[in-house]
Short mmCIF file of C-alpha atoms and ligand atoms in Angstrom, two decimals:
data_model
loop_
_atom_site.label_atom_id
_atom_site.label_comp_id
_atom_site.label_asym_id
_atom_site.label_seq_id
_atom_site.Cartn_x
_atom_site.Cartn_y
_atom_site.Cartn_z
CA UNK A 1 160.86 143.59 123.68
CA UNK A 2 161.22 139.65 123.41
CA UNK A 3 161.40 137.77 126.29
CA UNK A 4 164.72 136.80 127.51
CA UNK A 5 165.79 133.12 126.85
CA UNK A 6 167.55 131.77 130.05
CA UNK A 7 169.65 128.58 129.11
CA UNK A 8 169.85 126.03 132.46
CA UNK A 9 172.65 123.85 132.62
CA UNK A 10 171.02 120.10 132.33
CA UNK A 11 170.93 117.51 135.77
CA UNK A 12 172.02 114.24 134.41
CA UNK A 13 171.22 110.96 136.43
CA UNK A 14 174.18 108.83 135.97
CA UNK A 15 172.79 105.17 136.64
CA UNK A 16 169.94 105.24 134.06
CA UNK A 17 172.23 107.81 131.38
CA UNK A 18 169.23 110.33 131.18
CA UNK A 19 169.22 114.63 131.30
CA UNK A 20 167.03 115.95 134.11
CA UNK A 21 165.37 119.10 135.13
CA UNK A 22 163.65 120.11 138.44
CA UNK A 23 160.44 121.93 137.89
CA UNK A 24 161.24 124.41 140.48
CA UNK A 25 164.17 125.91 138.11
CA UNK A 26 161.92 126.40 135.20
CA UNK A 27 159.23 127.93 137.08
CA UNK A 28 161.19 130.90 138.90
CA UNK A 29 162.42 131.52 135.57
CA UNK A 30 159.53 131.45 133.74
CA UNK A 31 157.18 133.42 136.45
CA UNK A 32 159.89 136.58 136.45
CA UNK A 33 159.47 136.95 133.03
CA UNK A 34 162.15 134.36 131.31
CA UNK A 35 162.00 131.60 128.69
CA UNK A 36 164.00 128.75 130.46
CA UNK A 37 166.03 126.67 128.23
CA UNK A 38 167.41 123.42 129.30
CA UNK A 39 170.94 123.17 127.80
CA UNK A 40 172.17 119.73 126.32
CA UNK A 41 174.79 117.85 127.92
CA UNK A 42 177.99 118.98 125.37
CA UNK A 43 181.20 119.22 126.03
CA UNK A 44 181.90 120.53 122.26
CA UNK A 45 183.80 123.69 122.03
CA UNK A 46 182.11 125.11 119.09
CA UNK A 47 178.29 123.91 120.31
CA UNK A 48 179.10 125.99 123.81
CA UNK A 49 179.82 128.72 121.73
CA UNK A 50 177.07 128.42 119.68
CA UNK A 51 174.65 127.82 122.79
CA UNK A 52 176.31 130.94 124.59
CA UNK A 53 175.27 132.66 121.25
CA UNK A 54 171.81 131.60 121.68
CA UNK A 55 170.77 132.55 125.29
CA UNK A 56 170.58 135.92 127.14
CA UNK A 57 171.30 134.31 129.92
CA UNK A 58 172.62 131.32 131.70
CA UNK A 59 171.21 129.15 135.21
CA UNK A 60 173.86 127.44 136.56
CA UNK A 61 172.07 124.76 138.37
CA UNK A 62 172.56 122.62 141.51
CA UNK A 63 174.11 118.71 141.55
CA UNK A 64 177.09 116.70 142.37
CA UNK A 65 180.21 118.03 143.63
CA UNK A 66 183.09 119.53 140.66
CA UNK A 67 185.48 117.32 140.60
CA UNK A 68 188.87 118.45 143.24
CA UNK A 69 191.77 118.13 140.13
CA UNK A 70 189.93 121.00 138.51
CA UNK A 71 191.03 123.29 141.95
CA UNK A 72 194.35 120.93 142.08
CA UNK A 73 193.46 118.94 145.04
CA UNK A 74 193.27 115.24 145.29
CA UNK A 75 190.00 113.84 146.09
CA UNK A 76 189.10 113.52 150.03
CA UNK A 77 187.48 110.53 150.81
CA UNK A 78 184.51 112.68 152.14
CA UNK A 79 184.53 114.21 148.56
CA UNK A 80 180.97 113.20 146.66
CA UNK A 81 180.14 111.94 143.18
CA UNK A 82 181.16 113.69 140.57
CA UNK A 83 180.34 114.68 136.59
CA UNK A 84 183.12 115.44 134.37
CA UNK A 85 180.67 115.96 131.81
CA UNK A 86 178.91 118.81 133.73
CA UNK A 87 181.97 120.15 135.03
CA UNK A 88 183.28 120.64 130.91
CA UNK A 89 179.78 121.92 129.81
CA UNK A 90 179.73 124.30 132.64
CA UNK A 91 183.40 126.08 132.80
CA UNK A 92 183.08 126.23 128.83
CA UNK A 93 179.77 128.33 129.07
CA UNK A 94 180.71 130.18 132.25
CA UNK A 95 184.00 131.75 129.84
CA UNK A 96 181.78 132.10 127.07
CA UNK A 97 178.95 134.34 129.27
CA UNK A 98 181.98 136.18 130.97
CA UNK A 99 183.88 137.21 127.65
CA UNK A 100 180.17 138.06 126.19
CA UNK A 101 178.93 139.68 129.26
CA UNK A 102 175.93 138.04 129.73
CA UNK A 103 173.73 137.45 133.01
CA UNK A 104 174.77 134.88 135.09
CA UNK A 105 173.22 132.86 138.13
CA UNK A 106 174.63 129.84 140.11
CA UNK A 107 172.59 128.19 142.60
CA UNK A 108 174.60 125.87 145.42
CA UNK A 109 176.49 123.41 142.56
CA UNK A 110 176.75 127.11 140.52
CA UNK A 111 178.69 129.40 142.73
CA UNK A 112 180.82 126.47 143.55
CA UNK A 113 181.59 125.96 139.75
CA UNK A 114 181.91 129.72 138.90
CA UNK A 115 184.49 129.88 141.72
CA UNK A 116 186.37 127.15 140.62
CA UNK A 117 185.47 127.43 136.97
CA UNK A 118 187.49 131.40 137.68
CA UNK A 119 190.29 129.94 140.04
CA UNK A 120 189.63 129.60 143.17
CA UNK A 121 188.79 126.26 145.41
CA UNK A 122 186.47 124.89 147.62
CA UNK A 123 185.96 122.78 151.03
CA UNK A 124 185.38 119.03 149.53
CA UNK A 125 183.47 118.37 153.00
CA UNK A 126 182.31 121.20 155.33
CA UNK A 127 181.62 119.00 158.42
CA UNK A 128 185.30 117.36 157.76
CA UNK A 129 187.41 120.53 157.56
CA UNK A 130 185.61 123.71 158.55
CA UNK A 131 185.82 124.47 162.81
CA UNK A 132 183.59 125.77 164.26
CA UNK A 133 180.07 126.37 165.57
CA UNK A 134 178.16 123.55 163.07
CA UNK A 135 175.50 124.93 161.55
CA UNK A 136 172.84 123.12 159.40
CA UNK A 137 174.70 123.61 155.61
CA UNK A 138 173.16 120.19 154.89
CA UNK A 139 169.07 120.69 156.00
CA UNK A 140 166.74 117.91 155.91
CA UNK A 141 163.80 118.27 154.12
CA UNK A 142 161.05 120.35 153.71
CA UNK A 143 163.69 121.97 151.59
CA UNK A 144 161.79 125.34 150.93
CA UNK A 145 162.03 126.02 154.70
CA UNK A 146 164.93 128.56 155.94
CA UNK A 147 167.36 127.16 158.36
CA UNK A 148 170.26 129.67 158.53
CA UNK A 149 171.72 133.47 158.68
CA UNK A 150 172.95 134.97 156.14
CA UNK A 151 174.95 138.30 156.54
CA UNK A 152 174.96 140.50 153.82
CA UNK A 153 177.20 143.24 152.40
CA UNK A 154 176.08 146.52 152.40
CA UNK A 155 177.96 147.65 149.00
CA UNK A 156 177.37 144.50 147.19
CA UNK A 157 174.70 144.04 144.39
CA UNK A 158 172.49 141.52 146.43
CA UNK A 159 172.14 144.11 148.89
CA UNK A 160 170.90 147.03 146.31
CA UNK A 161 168.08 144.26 144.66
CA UNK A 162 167.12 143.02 148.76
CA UNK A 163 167.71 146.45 150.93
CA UNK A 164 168.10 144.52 153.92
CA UNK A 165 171.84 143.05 155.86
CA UNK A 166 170.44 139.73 157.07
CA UNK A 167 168.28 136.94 156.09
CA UNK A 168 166.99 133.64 156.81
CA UNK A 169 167.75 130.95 153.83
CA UNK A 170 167.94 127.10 153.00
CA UNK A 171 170.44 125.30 152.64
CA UNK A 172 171.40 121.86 151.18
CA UNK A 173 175.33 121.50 150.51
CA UNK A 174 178.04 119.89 152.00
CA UNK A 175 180.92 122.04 149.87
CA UNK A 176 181.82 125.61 149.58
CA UNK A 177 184.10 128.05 148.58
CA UNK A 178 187.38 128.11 150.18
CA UNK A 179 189.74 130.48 148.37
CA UNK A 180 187.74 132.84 146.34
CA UNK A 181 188.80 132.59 142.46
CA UNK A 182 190.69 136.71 142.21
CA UNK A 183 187.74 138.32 140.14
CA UNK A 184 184.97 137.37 142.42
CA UNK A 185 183.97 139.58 145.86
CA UNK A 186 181.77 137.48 148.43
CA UNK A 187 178.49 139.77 148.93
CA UNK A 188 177.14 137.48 151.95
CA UNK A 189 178.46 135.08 154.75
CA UNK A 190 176.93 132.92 157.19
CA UNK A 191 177.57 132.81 160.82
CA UNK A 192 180.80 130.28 160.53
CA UNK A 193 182.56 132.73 157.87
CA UNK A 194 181.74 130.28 154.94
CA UNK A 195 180.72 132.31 151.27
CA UNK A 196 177.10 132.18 150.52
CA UNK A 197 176.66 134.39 147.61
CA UNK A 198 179.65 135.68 145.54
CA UNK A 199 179.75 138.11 142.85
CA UNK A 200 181.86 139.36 139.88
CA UNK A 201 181.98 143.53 139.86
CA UNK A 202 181.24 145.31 136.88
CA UNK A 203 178.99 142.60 135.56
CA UNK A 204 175.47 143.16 134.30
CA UNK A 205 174.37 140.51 136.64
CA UNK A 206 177.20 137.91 137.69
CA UNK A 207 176.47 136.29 140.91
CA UNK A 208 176.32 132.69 142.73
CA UNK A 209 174.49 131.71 145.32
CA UNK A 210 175.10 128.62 147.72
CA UNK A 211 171.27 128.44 149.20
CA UNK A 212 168.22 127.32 146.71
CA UNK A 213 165.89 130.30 146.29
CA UNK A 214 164.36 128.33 143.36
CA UNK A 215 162.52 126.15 146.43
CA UNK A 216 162.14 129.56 148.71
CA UNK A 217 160.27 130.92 145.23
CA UNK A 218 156.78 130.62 145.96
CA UNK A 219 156.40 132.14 149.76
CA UNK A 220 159.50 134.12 149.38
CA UNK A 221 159.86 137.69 147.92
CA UNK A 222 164.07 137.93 148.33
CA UNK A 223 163.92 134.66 146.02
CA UNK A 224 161.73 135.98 143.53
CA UNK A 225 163.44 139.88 144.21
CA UNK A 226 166.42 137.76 142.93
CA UNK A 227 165.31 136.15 140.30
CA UNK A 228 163.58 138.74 138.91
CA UNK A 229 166.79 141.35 138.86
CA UNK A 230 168.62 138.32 137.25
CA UNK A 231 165.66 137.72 134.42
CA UNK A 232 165.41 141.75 134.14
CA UNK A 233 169.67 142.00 133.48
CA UNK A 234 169.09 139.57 130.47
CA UNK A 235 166.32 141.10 129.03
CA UNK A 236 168.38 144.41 128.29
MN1 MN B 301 174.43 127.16 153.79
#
């Protein structure tokens, strides 16, 4: 059958008004057997729908932070930039791929908008309000290099497409989920408690991840394991 078109949320670089895309997106999708599909920057009811219409499934991808009034919080000083115009593009398309059931990823900026986008909230800062033992959420580069744990459950869908309860990953975000939005489970933790992959049950492929497996691709078979079970969901 045709190959699955995969629709990516757009980057947008604020100071010089221009859409964006990091190679590293398209290329997972494209090398697991996806046509990747850079979404325009609309915050049109009827285009989302239309759009939602069009792909078989939908990258959200990584960027600023979503803005706090969307979880009903003020915004922390520590909070970062922000895109209102992402943040309307994205929690239109995320209802639209929910009510049509259609394959879902979110990568770091992604699970923290599919949380939010479904209810819940998130840390605006981990260093400023999460205790504990501080491990490297924030990595410097090489970026494709692992730096932390995760733990993963044994009866959640990321452990039936890796088989295995722990791995090493990267990591490059200073939010994350706090209260988890009611119709998402978290599948994996790191070592300080914090939600690093989230999914919704009874999904054809719904899931969020807070680490970049996009950069992890190319030495990496979990990343491209995932990627692959996410392309192989939209193709049916
Ligand atoms: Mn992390």
């Amino acid at each position: 059958m045709a190959k699955p078109v995969i629709g990516l949320t757009p980057l947008y670089d604020t100071e010089r008004e221009r859409l964006w895309m990091r190679p590293n997106y398209l290329r997972a999708v494209a090398q697991t057997g996806g046509v990747p599909l850079v979404l325009p920057l609309t915050g049109d009811d009827e285009d989302v729908a239309a759009l939602a219409g069009l792909c078989d499934g939908f990258l959200f991808t990584g960027g600023p932070d979503v803005h706090p009034a969307l979880y009903h919080e003020e915004t922390m000083r520590y909070c970062g930039s922000i895109n209102p115009r992402r943040d309307r593009l994205e929690i239109l398309l995320l209802n639209q791929a929910v009510q049509l059931d259609k394959p879902v990823l979110g990568i770091c900026r992604g699970i923290q908008l599919i949380n939010v986008a479904l209810g819940g909230s998130l840390y605006q800062d981990i260093p400023a309000q999460v205790q504990g033992e501080p491990i490297a959420h924030y990595q410097q580069p090489p970026y494709d290099v692992p730096v932390h744990n995760v733990f993963i459950e044994k009866d959640s869908p990321l452990y039936s497409i890796l088989h295995k309860t722990q791995m090493m990953v990267d990591s490059m975000h200073h939010q994350a989920v706090k209260s988890l939005a009611p119709q998402l489970r978290c599948a994996a933790r790191s070592q300080d408690g914090l939600a690093e992959c989230v999914y919704m049950p009874d999904k054809r492929f719904f899931m969020g991840v807070q680490w970049h497996p996009e950069y992890l691709f190319e030495p990496d078979s979990d990343s491209e394991d995932l990627f692959q079970a996410f392309v192989d969901a939209a193709k049916e």
